[in-house]
C-alpha positions as a printed Julia matrix, in Angstrom:
728×3 Matrix{Float64}:
   0.0     0.0     0.0
   1.23    3.48   -0.78
  -0.18    6.99   -0.73
  -0.31    9.74   -3.34
  -0.78   13.35   -2.21
  -2.24   15.75   -4.77
  -2.06   19.54   -4.48
  -4.02   21.56   -7.0
  -3.13   25.06   -8.07
  -6.11   26.81   -6.58
  -5.96   25.5    -3.06
  -7.3    21.98   -2.64
  -5.21   19.05   -1.48
  -6.17   15.38   -1.37
  -4.62   12.02   -0.55
  -5.28    8.6    -2.02
  -4.27    5.21   -0.61
  -3.68    2.36   -3.04
  -3.46   -1.37   -2.39
  -1.73   -2.06   -5.69
   1.83   -1.69   -6.95
   1.13    0.35  -10.07
  -1.28    3.16  -10.94
  -1.98    5.31  -13.97
  -2.8     9.01  -13.98
  -4.76   10.8   -16.69
  -7.72   12.94  -17.65
 -10.25   10.28  -18.65
 -12.06    7.6   -16.72
 -10.19    4.31  -16.62
  -7.16    5.74  -14.81
  -6.53    5.12  -11.12
  -6.28    8.88  -10.57
  -8.35   11.18  -12.77
  -7.17   14.79  -13.13
  -9.97   16.48  -15.1
  -8.03   19.25  -16.8
  -7.48   19.99  -20.46
  -3.69   20.11  -20.04
  -3.63   16.53  -18.71
  -3.55   13.76  -21.32
  -6.01   10.88  -21.4
  -3.24    8.59  -20.15
  -0.56   10.89  -18.82
   1.78    9.09  -16.38
   2.39    5.83  -14.58
   3.74    5.36  -11.04
   4.95    1.93   -9.92
   6.24    0.61   -6.6
   9.05   -1.85   -7.37
  10.96   -3.51   -4.52
  10.07   -0.7    -2.14
  11.16    2.06   -4.54
   8.99    4.32   -6.67
   9.39    4.69  -10.44
   7.51    7.16  -12.64
   7.14    7.08  -16.42
   5.52    9.53  -18.79
   3.08    7.84  -21.2
   3.98   10.1   -24.14
   1.72   12.85  -22.85
   1.34   16.07  -24.81
   2.53   18.46  -22.09
   4.96   16.15  -20.33
   5.53   15.03  -16.76
   8.03   16.91  -14.59
   9.87   15.89  -11.42
  11.34   18.81   -9.47
  11.09   20.93  -12.6
  12.87   18.44  -14.88
  10.98   16.68  -17.65
  10.63   12.9   -17.37
  11.97   11.25  -20.53
  11.9     7.59  -19.49
  11.38    5.5   -16.41
  12.77    7.59  -13.54
  13.11    6.7    -9.85
  11.47    9.11   -7.41
  11.47    9.57   -3.65
   9.01   10.91   -1.12
  10.69   14.33   -1.27
  10.25   14.7    -5.02
   7.46   16.81   -6.44
   5.7    15.55   -9.56
   4.15   18.19  -11.82
   1.26   17.1   -14.07
  -0.64   20.0   -15.62
  -2.02   22.16  -12.78
  -1.34   19.49  -10.16
   1.58   18.68   -7.86
   1.86   15.09   -6.64
   3.99   13.38   -4.0
   4.23    9.72   -3.09
   4.69    8.1     0.31
   6.27    4.72    0.92
   4.23    1.89    2.45
   5.92    2.06    5.83
   5.16    5.78    6.03
   1.61    5.55    4.71
   0.58    2.83    7.17
   1.8     4.29   10.45
  -0.6     3.43   13.3
  -2.35    6.31   15.07
  -0.69    7.64   18.18
  -2.38    6.45   21.39
  -1.57    9.16   23.96
  -3.38   12.46   23.51
  -0.47   14.55   24.74
   2.69   15.22   22.76
   5.62   12.95   23.67
   8.97   13.96   25.08
  11.52   14.61   22.4
  15.25   14.81   22.15
  17.2    16.54   19.42
  17.66   13.17   17.7
  13.93   12.4    17.69
  11.7    13.62   14.87
   8.71   15.76   15.65
   5.61   13.61   15.15
   3.61   16.58   13.99
   6.0    17.09   11.12
   5.18   13.77    9.5
   2.08   15.08    7.78
   1.81   16.38    4.26
   1.34   20.09    3.78
   0.24   22.44    6.59
  -1.5    20.48    9.28
  -1.52   17.29    7.21
  -1.57   13.91    8.78
  -1.27   11.59    5.87
   1.96   10.03    6.98
   5.25   10.18    5.18
   8.09   12.56    5.72
   7.69   16.21    4.96
  10.17   17.58    2.42
  12.34   20.45    3.66
  10.75   23.83    3.23
  12.29   26.32    0.83
  14.57   28.87    2.48
  12.52   31.71    3.76
   9.28   29.91    3.03
   8.26   29.77    6.73
   8.91   32.13    9.67
   9.58   30.03   12.75
   8.59   31.65   16.0
   9.95   30.98   19.47
   8.33   28.37   21.66
   4.98   29.46   23.01
   4.63   32.3    20.55
   1.86   32.02   17.97
   2.72   31.98   14.31
   0.22   33.41   11.88
  -1.03   30.96    9.3
  -0.66   32.03    5.75
  -4.03   30.44    5.11
  -5.99   31.59    8.12
  -8.67   34.23    7.94
  -9.33   36.47    5.03
  -6.52   38.07    3.2
  -5.23   38.94   -0.25
  -4.15   35.36   -0.96
  -7.56   33.97    0.01
  -9.26   36.64   -2.07
  -7.01   35.85   -5.0
  -7.79   32.14   -4.99
 -11.45   32.39   -3.94
 -12.47   32.57   -7.59
  -9.79   30.12   -8.71
 -10.09   26.58   -9.79
 -10.71   24.12   -6.98
 -11.97   21.24   -9.02
 -10.56   18.17   -7.34
  -9.17   15.19   -9.14
 -11.26   12.05   -9.13
 -10.4     8.42   -8.9
 -11.61    5.64  -11.12
 -10.31    2.59  -12.89
  -9.96   -1.06  -12.08
  -8.57   -2.64   -8.96
  -9.29   -1.78   -5.35
 -10.76    1.66   -4.88
  -8.17    3.89   -3.19
  -8.93    5.54    0.13
  -9.01    9.29   -0.13
  -7.87   11.56    2.65
  -8.44   15.31    2.76
  -6.04   17.73    4.34
  -5.55   21.43    4.47
  -5.11   23.47    1.38
  -1.75   24.22   -0.02
   0.32   21.16    0.72
   4.03   21.01    0.26
   5.12   23.69   -2.13
   8.0    23.71   -4.56
  10.94   26.01   -4.09
  10.45   29.32   -5.72
  13.79   28.75   -7.44
  12.53   25.6    -9.15
  11.38   25.93  -12.77
   7.61   25.64  -13.1
   6.63   23.56  -16.1
   3.35   25.43  -16.54
   3.4    29.11  -17.56
   0.77   29.97  -14.96
   0.65   32.05  -11.8
   2.96   30.48   -9.2
   0.9    30.28   -6.01
   4.01   29.31   -4.05
   5.52   32.74   -4.55
   2.42   34.25   -2.95
   3.08   32.51    0.36
   0.5    29.82   -0.19
   1.72   27.24    2.24
   0.83   28.02    5.84
   2.86   29.05    8.86
   4.12   26.99   11.81
   2.24   26.73   15.11
   3.78   26.59   18.59
   5.68   23.4    19.29
   4.61   21.85   22.63
   7.8    20.08   23.7
   9.93   20.14   26.81
  13.01   21.21   24.95
  14.31   24.61   25.77
  14.8    27.4    23.34
  13.24   27.91   19.98
  12.51   24.84   17.93
  10.77   24.1    14.66
   7.04   24.35   15.18
   4.49   21.85   13.98
   2.24   22.99   11.19
  -1.07   24.52   12.22
  -4.55   23.94   10.9
  -6.12   26.63    8.85
  -7.93   29.18   10.9
  -6.45   28.16   14.28
  -6.02   31.0    16.72
  -2.81   31.87   18.49
  -1.9    29.5    21.24
  -4.6    26.94   20.43
  -3.86   23.24   20.5
  -3.81   21.16   17.34
  -7.31   20.65   15.99
  -9.12   17.33   15.94
  -8.23   15.53   12.69
 -10.78   14.87   10.01
 -11.81   11.24    9.42
 -10.59    9.25    6.47
 -13.14    9.04    3.69
 -13.4     6.2     1.23
 -14.2     7.72   -2.1
 -16.05    5.75   -4.68
 -14.46    5.75   -8.13
 -14.72    9.11   -9.73
 -16.26   10.79   -6.69
 -15.07   14.06   -5.22
 -15.8    15.01   -1.62
 -15.66   18.72   -0.68
 -12.76   19.55    1.58
 -13.97   20.27    5.13
 -13.15   23.52    6.81
 -10.38   23.27    9.33
 -11.14   26.33   11.43
 -12.75   26.59   14.85
 -11.86   25.24   18.28
 -10.44   21.77   18.68
  -9.53   19.48   21.56
  -6.12   20.06   22.98
  -3.19   17.76   23.19
  -3.91   15.39   20.31
  -1.39   14.57   17.62
  -2.69   14.92   14.1
  -3.46   11.43   12.76
  -5.57   10.67    9.74
  -6.82    7.4    11.3
  -8.23    9.05   14.41
 -11.89    8.4    15.38
 -14.55   10.53   13.77
 -15.09   13.71   15.81
 -18.4    14.24   17.52
 -20.97   16.54   15.91
 -20.09   19.22   18.46
 -16.55   19.37   17.15
 -17.17   18.56   13.52
 -16.36   21.45   11.23
 -18.83   22.42    8.53
 -18.03   21.4     4.98
 -16.58   24.01    2.7
 -18.13   23.93   -0.76
 -15.9    23.8    -3.78
 -15.2    27.05   -5.55
 -16.8    27.41   -8.98
 -14.89   25.34  -11.51
 -13.31   27.11  -14.39
 -12.38   25.68  -17.73
  -9.18   23.72  -18.1
  -5.88   25.07  -19.27
  -5.81   26.59  -22.7
  -5.36   23.82  -25.21
  -5.89   25.59  -28.47
  -3.71   28.46  -29.56
  -4.64   31.98  -30.42
  -4.8    33.04  -34.03
  -1.38   33.61  -35.47
   0.55   31.65  -32.86
   2.21   28.45  -34.0
   5.25   26.29  -33.79
   4.37   24.08  -30.84
   2.44   20.86  -30.68
  -1.29   21.3   -30.17
  -2.18   20.35  -26.66
  -4.45   17.48  -25.85
  -4.14   13.87  -24.99
  -1.2    11.64  -25.74
  -3.46    9.29  -27.77
  -1.69    6.15  -26.81
  -3.13    2.66  -26.61
  -3.6     0.95  -23.28
  -0.42   -0.31  -21.64
  -1.82   -3.8   -21.02
  -2.16   -5.67  -24.3
  -5.3    -7.65  -25.02
  -4.69  -11.36  -25.54
  -6.59  -13.95  -27.57
  -3.95  -16.62  -27.01
  -5.33  -20.15  -26.52
  -2.88  -21.73  -24.08
  -4.61  -25.14  -24.03
  -4.57  -25.43  -27.81
  -0.91  -24.38  -27.94
   0.01  -27.01  -25.34
  -1.62  -29.63  -27.57
   0.31  -28.23  -30.57
   3.59  -28.58  -28.71
   2.86  -32.15  -27.6
   2.0   -33.22  -31.16
   5.11  -31.5   -32.57
   7.39  -33.32  -30.12
   5.88  -36.66  -31.16
   6.19  -35.68  -34.83
   9.91  -34.89  -34.52
  10.54  -38.38  -33.18
  10.03  -39.62  -36.74
  10.77  -36.48  -38.8
  14.09  -34.62  -38.81
  13.87  -30.81  -39.15
  16.09  -30.96  -42.25
  13.46  -33.17  -43.91
  10.98  -30.29  -43.93
  10.65  -28.88  -47.49
  11.85  -25.39  -48.45
   9.51  -24.89  -51.4
   6.99  -22.1   -51.0
   4.19  -22.17  -52.0
   4.22  -25.83  -50.99
   4.01  -28.77  -53.38
   0.62  -30.55  -53.0
   2.33  -33.94  -52.64
   4.39  -32.66  -49.7
   1.27  -31.35  -47.97
  -0.52  -34.7   -48.33
   2.52  -36.6   -47.03
   2.98  -34.44  -43.94
  -0.76  -34.28  -43.26
  -0.74  -38.04  -42.77
   2.29  -37.94  -40.47
   0.75  -35.15  -38.4
  -2.51  -37.1   -38.14
  -0.59  -40.1   -36.8
   1.09  -37.89  -34.18
  -2.28  -36.43  -33.17
  -3.69  -39.94  -32.73
  -0.75  -40.78  -30.49
  -1.24  -37.72  -28.27
  -5.08  -37.73  -28.31
  -5.4   -34.07  -27.26
  -8.67  -32.61  -25.99
  -8.9   -29.94  -28.69
 -10.37  -29.81  -32.16
  -8.54  -32.54  -34.07
  -9.07  -31.22  -37.63
  -7.95  -27.69  -36.72
  -4.83  -29.06  -35.03
  -3.88  -31.23  -38.01
  -4.42  -28.38  -40.49
  -2.31  -25.9   -38.5
   0.66  -28.19  -37.86
   0.61  -29.43  -41.47
   0.77  -25.8   -42.62
   3.75  -25.29  -40.3
   5.54  -28.28  -41.86
   5.16  -27.11  -45.46
   4.19  -23.42  -45.25
   4.2   -20.46  -42.86
   1.96  -21.89  -40.15
  -0.13  -19.34  -38.23
   1.29  -16.51  -40.38
  -0.73  -17.83  -43.34
  -3.84  -17.86  -41.17
  -3.48  -14.13  -40.47
  -2.39  -13.25  -43.99
  -5.85  -14.32  -45.12
  -7.63  -12.36  -42.36
  -8.8    -9.0   -43.77
  -9.05   -7.52  -40.25
  -5.3    -8.04  -39.63
  -2.92   -5.37  -40.92
   0.44   -6.44  -39.45
   1.86   -9.68  -38.04
   4.81   -9.85  -35.62
   6.39  -13.2   -34.72
   8.54  -12.58  -31.63
   9.19  -16.24  -30.79
   7.69  -19.62  -31.6
   5.12  -19.27  -28.81
   4.26  -15.56  -29.22
   2.67  -14.0   -32.27
   1.26  -10.46  -32.18
  -1.17   -9.07  -34.74
  -2.52   -5.6   -35.36
  -6.23   -6.17  -35.81
  -8.41   -3.19  -36.72
  -5.66   -0.89  -35.5
  -5.19   -2.61  -32.12
  -2.1    -4.65  -31.25
  -3.09   -7.93  -29.56
  -1.57  -11.32  -28.7
  -2.75  -13.68  -31.43
  -4.82  -16.78  -30.75
  -2.39  -19.12  -32.51
   1.41  -19.47  -32.46
   4.02  -21.91  -33.78
   4.04  -25.39  -32.29
   7.8   -25.81  -31.95
  10.98  -23.71  -32.38
  12.09  -25.96  -35.26
   8.87  -25.26  -37.15
   9.44  -21.5   -36.83
  13.01  -21.96  -38.03
  11.72  -23.96  -41.02
   9.28  -21.16  -41.9
  12.12  -18.61  -41.81
  14.31  -20.81  -44.04
  11.34  -21.2   -46.39
  11.01  -17.42  -46.71
  14.73  -16.97  -47.31
  14.9   -19.95  -49.68
  17.95  -21.4   -47.94
  19.09  -23.01  -44.71
  22.17  -20.8   -44.62
  22.17  -19.36  -41.1
  24.84  -16.8   -42.0
  22.1   -14.52  -43.33
  21.5   -12.11  -40.48
  18.45  -10.32  -41.84
  16.63  -10.01  -45.14
  13.34   -8.86  -46.58
  10.94  -10.78  -48.82
   8.17   -9.25  -50.93
   5.09  -11.17  -52.04
   3.29  -10.52  -55.3
   0.4    -8.72  -53.6
   2.75   -6.2   -51.98
   3.09   -7.95  -48.61
   6.56   -7.53  -47.16
   8.17   -9.92  -44.66
  11.28   -8.85  -42.77
  13.23  -11.8   -41.35
  15.86  -11.51  -38.59
  17.76  -14.73  -37.87
  19.73  -15.92  -34.83
  22.07  -14.94  -33.31
  20.82  -11.42  -34.08
  17.37  -12.45  -32.88
  17.82  -14.03  -29.45
  14.55  -15.98  -29.22
  14.73  -17.59  -32.63
  13.76  -16.05  -35.98
  11.76  -12.82  -35.73
   9.29  -12.12  -38.53
   7.66   -8.77  -39.29
   4.87   -8.99  -41.84
   3.31   -5.81  -43.26
   0.28   -6.33  -45.45
  -0.63   -3.71  -48.05
  -3.62   -1.67  -46.89
  -6.97   -2.55  -48.37
  -8.75    0.5   -46.97
  -8.14    3.63  -49.04
 -10.67    6.14  -47.7
 -11.41    9.39  -49.48
 -11.28   12.72  -47.69
 -15.09   12.75  -47.46
 -15.03    9.31  -45.84
 -12.49   10.54  -43.3
 -14.82   13.42  -42.49
 -17.54   10.87  -41.8
 -15.19    9.01  -39.46
 -14.43   12.17  -37.5
 -10.82   12.4   -38.69
 -11.23   16.03  -39.73
 -14.0    18.6   -40.06
 -15.88   19.45  -43.26
 -14.21   22.87  -43.23
 -10.77   21.27  -43.08
 -11.7    18.97  -45.96
 -12.89   21.85  -48.14
  -9.76   23.85  -47.34
  -7.42   20.97  -48.26
  -9.35   20.45  -51.49
  -8.82   24.1   -52.45
  -5.13   23.84  -51.54
  -4.64   20.77  -53.77
  -6.53   22.3   -56.69
  -4.45   25.48  -56.35
  -1.17   23.58  -56.59
  -0.07   24.04  -52.98
   2.56   21.6   -51.68
   1.64   19.75  -48.5
   3.72   18.06  -45.8
   1.82   15.43  -43.77
   3.47   14.54  -40.45
   2.74   12.65  -37.27
   4.11    9.99  -34.92
   4.68    6.39  -35.96
   1.51    4.55  -37.07
  -0.57    7.7   -36.77
  -2.28    7.52  -40.18
   0.14    9.63  -42.24
  -0.02    7.41  -45.33
  -3.82    7.12  -45.13
  -4.12   10.9   -44.88
  -1.66   11.41  -47.74
  -3.64    9.04  -49.96
  -6.9    10.83  -49.17
  -5.41   14.26  -49.98
  -3.68   13.0   -53.12
  -7.0    11.54  -54.26
  -8.16   15.12  -54.84
  -5.62   15.66  -57.64
  -7.48   16.22  -60.89
  -7.31   13.85  -63.84
  -4.8    14.72  -66.5
  -2.07   15.5   -63.95
   1.11   13.45  -64.3
   1.92   12.17  -60.82
   4.84    9.99  -59.73
   4.57    8.29  -56.34
   7.68    7.1   -54.52
   7.3     4.6   -51.66
   9.4     2.19  -49.69
   6.52   -0.28  -49.83
   3.41    0.36  -51.88
   0.52    1.77  -49.86
  -0.93    4.52  -52.03
  -3.62    3.61  -54.53
  -4.45    6.8   -56.4
  -7.49    6.76  -58.69
  -5.5     8.41  -61.48
  -4.79    6.84  -64.84
  -1.81    9.19  -65.23
  -0.11    8.14  -61.96
   3.17    6.2   -62.02
   4.1     4.14  -58.94
   7.73    3.56  -57.95
   8.77    1.23  -55.12
  12.2     1.0   -53.51
  14.28   -2.17  -53.71
  16.98   -2.03  -51.03
  18.4    -5.41  -52.13
  19.47   -3.9   -55.46
  20.53   -0.56  -53.99
  17.58    1.35  -55.42
  16.51    3.31  -52.36
  14.11    6.24  -52.04
  16.83    8.77  -52.85
  17.52    7.03  -56.15
  13.8     6.84  -56.92
  13.18   10.54  -56.21
  15.98   11.49  -58.58
  14.51    9.09  -61.12
  11.07   10.61  -60.66
  12.43   14.1   -61.38
  13.64   12.82  -64.75
  10.19   11.45  -65.64
   8.71   14.92  -66.3
   6.2    14.84  -63.44
   3.85   17.63  -62.46
   3.72   16.39  -58.87
   6.0    14.05  -56.9
   4.5    12.28  -53.9
   6.9    10.66  -51.41
   5.55    8.48  -48.62
   7.61    8.01  -45.43
  10.64   10.22  -45.99
  13.44    9.13  -43.66
  16.72    9.95  -45.38
  18.62   12.03  -47.89
  15.77   11.85  -50.4
  14.28   14.8   -48.51
  16.7    17.23  -50.16
  15.91   16.0   -53.68
  12.19   16.37  -53.01
  12.64   19.87  -51.55
  14.69   21.11  -54.5
  12.15   19.64  -56.91
   9.09   21.04  -55.1
  10.71   24.46  -54.78
  11.66   24.73  -58.44
   8.95   23.23  -60.62
   6.84   20.38  -59.31
   4.41   22.56  -57.4
   1.67   20.74  -55.55
   3.96   17.89  -54.5
   3.39   16.03  -51.23
   5.52   14.2   -48.68
   5.17   12.52  -45.28
   7.61   12.4   -42.39
   7.63   12.06  -38.63
   6.79   15.02  -36.4
   4.38   16.0   -33.64
   3.9    19.64  -34.65
   4.43   21.87  -37.66
   7.74   23.25  -36.41
   8.9    19.77  -35.4
   8.09   18.32  -38.83
   9.82   21.15  -40.69
  12.84   20.82  -38.4
  13.02   17.1   -39.13
  12.76   17.75  -42.87
  15.63   20.22  -42.53
  17.73   17.67  -40.64
  17.08   15.0   -43.28
  18.15   17.4   -46.02
  21.44   17.98  -44.21
  22.21   14.26  -43.83
  23.95   13.9   -47.17
  24.54   17.59  -47.82
  26.41   19.04  -44.81
  27.89   21.84  -46.93
  24.49   23.49  -47.45
  23.87   26.76  -45.63
  21.18   26.19  -42.95
  19.66   29.6   -43.62
  19.46   28.97  -47.36
  18.05   25.5   -46.77
  15.26   26.86  -44.56
  14.31   29.39  -47.22
  14.22   26.62  -49.8
  12.01   24.46  -47.55
   9.69   27.43  -46.98
   9.32   27.77  -50.76
   8.76   24.02  -51.18
   6.16   23.5   -48.42
   2.99   25.59  -48.32
   1.01   23.74  -45.64
   1.73   21.24  -42.87
  -0.94   18.75  -41.79
  -0.34   17.08  -38.39
  -2.14   13.82  -37.56
  -2.21   11.85  -34.3
  -3.68    8.49  -33.42
  -6.85    8.66  -31.35
  -8.15    6.41  -28.62
 -10.75    4.73  -30.89
  -8.01    3.14  -33.06
  -8.49    5.89  -35.64
  -6.64    9.16  -36.06
  -7.34   12.89  -36.02
  -6.01   15.91  -37.87
  -4.6    17.93  -35.0
  -3.24   20.94  -36.85
  -3.18   22.56  -40.31
  -0.53   25.26  -40.55
   0.6    27.61  -43.31
   4.33   28.12  -43.9
   4.82   31.81  -44.65
   8.58   32.08  -44.75
  11.63   32.27  -42.51
  12.31   34.61  -39.58
  15.96   34.58  -38.53
  16.57   30.95  -37.52
  12.98   29.69  -37.48
  10.06   29.19  -39.82
   7.26   31.75  -39.84
   4.07   29.77  -39.32
   0.37   30.5   -38.95
  -2.19   27.94  -37.81
  -5.34   27.71  -39.91
  -7.18   24.91  -38.06
  -6.55   23.01  -34.84
  -8.09   20.23  -32.77
  -8.87   20.97  -29.14
  -9.86   18.78  -26.2
 -11.89   20.45  -23.44
 -12.94   18.05  -20.71
 -14.88   15.28  -22.43
 -15.48   17.33  -25.57
 -13.19   17.13  -28.59
 -13.73   19.58  -31.45
 -12.08   21.02  -34.54
 -11.74   24.8   -34.65
 -10.51   27.4   -37.15
  -8.16   30.02  -35.79
  -9.74   32.8   -37.85
  -6.63   33.27  -39.98
  -7.31   33.25  -43.74
  -4.39   32.12  -45.96
  -3.38   34.54  -48.67
  -4.11   32.16  -51.55
  -7.81   32.23  -50.64
  -7.81   35.96  -51.35
  -6.07   35.25  -54.65
  -8.77   32.74  -55.56
 -11.51   35.26  -54.83
  -9.8    37.94  -56.91
  -9.5    35.39  -59.74
 -13.27   34.92  -59.69
 -13.31   31.55  -57.94
 -16.24   31.14  -55.57
 -14.8    30.27  -52.15
 -16.43   29.87  -48.76
 -14.86   32.1   -46.12
 -17.24   30.83  -43.43
 -14.98   27.81  -42.86
 -12.55   30.18  -41.12
 -15.17   31.27  -38.59
 -15.76   29.2   -35.46
């Protein structure tokens, strides 16, 4: 069991107890801790307790996770003294031994020596009692008074700080998700505050600099002289004893309980413990209602501002992978394969693929005999068919090659096959029966039993590509990566129907294509870049000579004048060679899918000097990120180029940048459409035209209000255009 303390910018602080070793934090229901703010991603962070130590990891959130002002880039160990910044929230964790301290029995404070810790300083925040050690206060953050002298609370009574935050955001985070419901504990507002010298990851008002943290109360010990005072409850008067603690509340998933007021008289002599008995009605403090909630942090950007990734959720799939694996059937497979190899040597397995019918019939009989020997309690015909296919073909890989719902197949080992089905990566139902049968399938693909081949790629006639990595490079036996050519080629209108982009975005992109504007489509890996590129390129009018360049064919343009080129790394004909070849084919537009190397420079020079309306895809999470990556790729094989001149050339080659991100429903969204206007000093001058914003549970596309210049040119040329798409 461990405890997480949450302090919200606005005043409210809460604690949650967990009886599990790992929790997730995010904006949407399904997380163990729900922080309902727009600047928190759907799945933002993960905290795990491993061997008594805490580890935090950022789940590729949009705005990042920070520990003590430093951004988390991987799994990072944390301690109880570390402050975790997620959006408008500050979190701290407490170890099990600190979170489960028993309540103190005597009502009076114990005797202390200089070597003994003050029990009242074990709480979190001012007057907290959640257990765990309190991090050291920033220098000058508290004014310690002498023993017996009252210290004014920075939170007590009315004052400028209270007035400032009275209208602030006090919406408390909720808790939901699977597993045992955590126990929530409320404490005084403020909590432990970061040092004012620490960098704040959010460009918001720093409530710590306003003294939002509370002052110490008199320390009732027998030690002489001045000593550090325990933290007082809010609203306690000078010289009063520590107030009666509030009871621990068990919150149901997703519920939020208003923080009780901590003012008023309280019984004297009691240490602050969160597990103390519930106070009587005479001493119970009235509940303080939550302040009116305000909208979350600004996610969209103002008109004219650009260059950073649009805020929102990280759009990542769930960490735990769904499994369809049939362990009982696989156990029967393995038993039959062991019996089979008692009479068949692995070298006797044929290498021909597709298999010879006579070989299939021969091995089908031998497999049937092995099945009769084992007598497994699974479907006999299915078992014989699968193992026979392993002996002469590709085994379970063939099964998923014929499944139209499966896009990719990944064989990690003989007993683990992953498939991407309808956009979701899952553990497949079937796997190989034996390591030797997986090895035979790999040899069959390579056409040889020569184990000196480290890795190679095979292409089927329908465009399917199989990448094979052999031992010893692959530790767990041959590793196969199968990428099937896409069968779904949606149009831009179909993507509008799926919620990928708005009708206004679709109309705008159509005008841009018809006007000969060049477009860069970017996004993370497997975010729908190629699908989006194909939909946009489908708007190119007939009679336009188009040359497509791809590493593996995905685009299927409905143009009779289109020429498709595909790279062949085995012969040395890579994308760079193909782009140069395409330039010599007198194209009007060159479309390059998945630019990852020096071919970027050849495309840029071509698009900037003649093939207007060309298109390209690359990786990037924002417009500035994508353009920066394109610049870096151009410099790979051309280090002598002037960076300033290269940026100007890229600005002439690219008119608009379209950013896509994968969404939680296994689809994708257009997150940003940005116009490239030129170069300012060492950066690109950009203007957003459309963006995608998440506000609470609502997700919408919005125009910024900026109208690109070419729309004015179209109107002056007599083309009827709709300017209403730029109005929200």
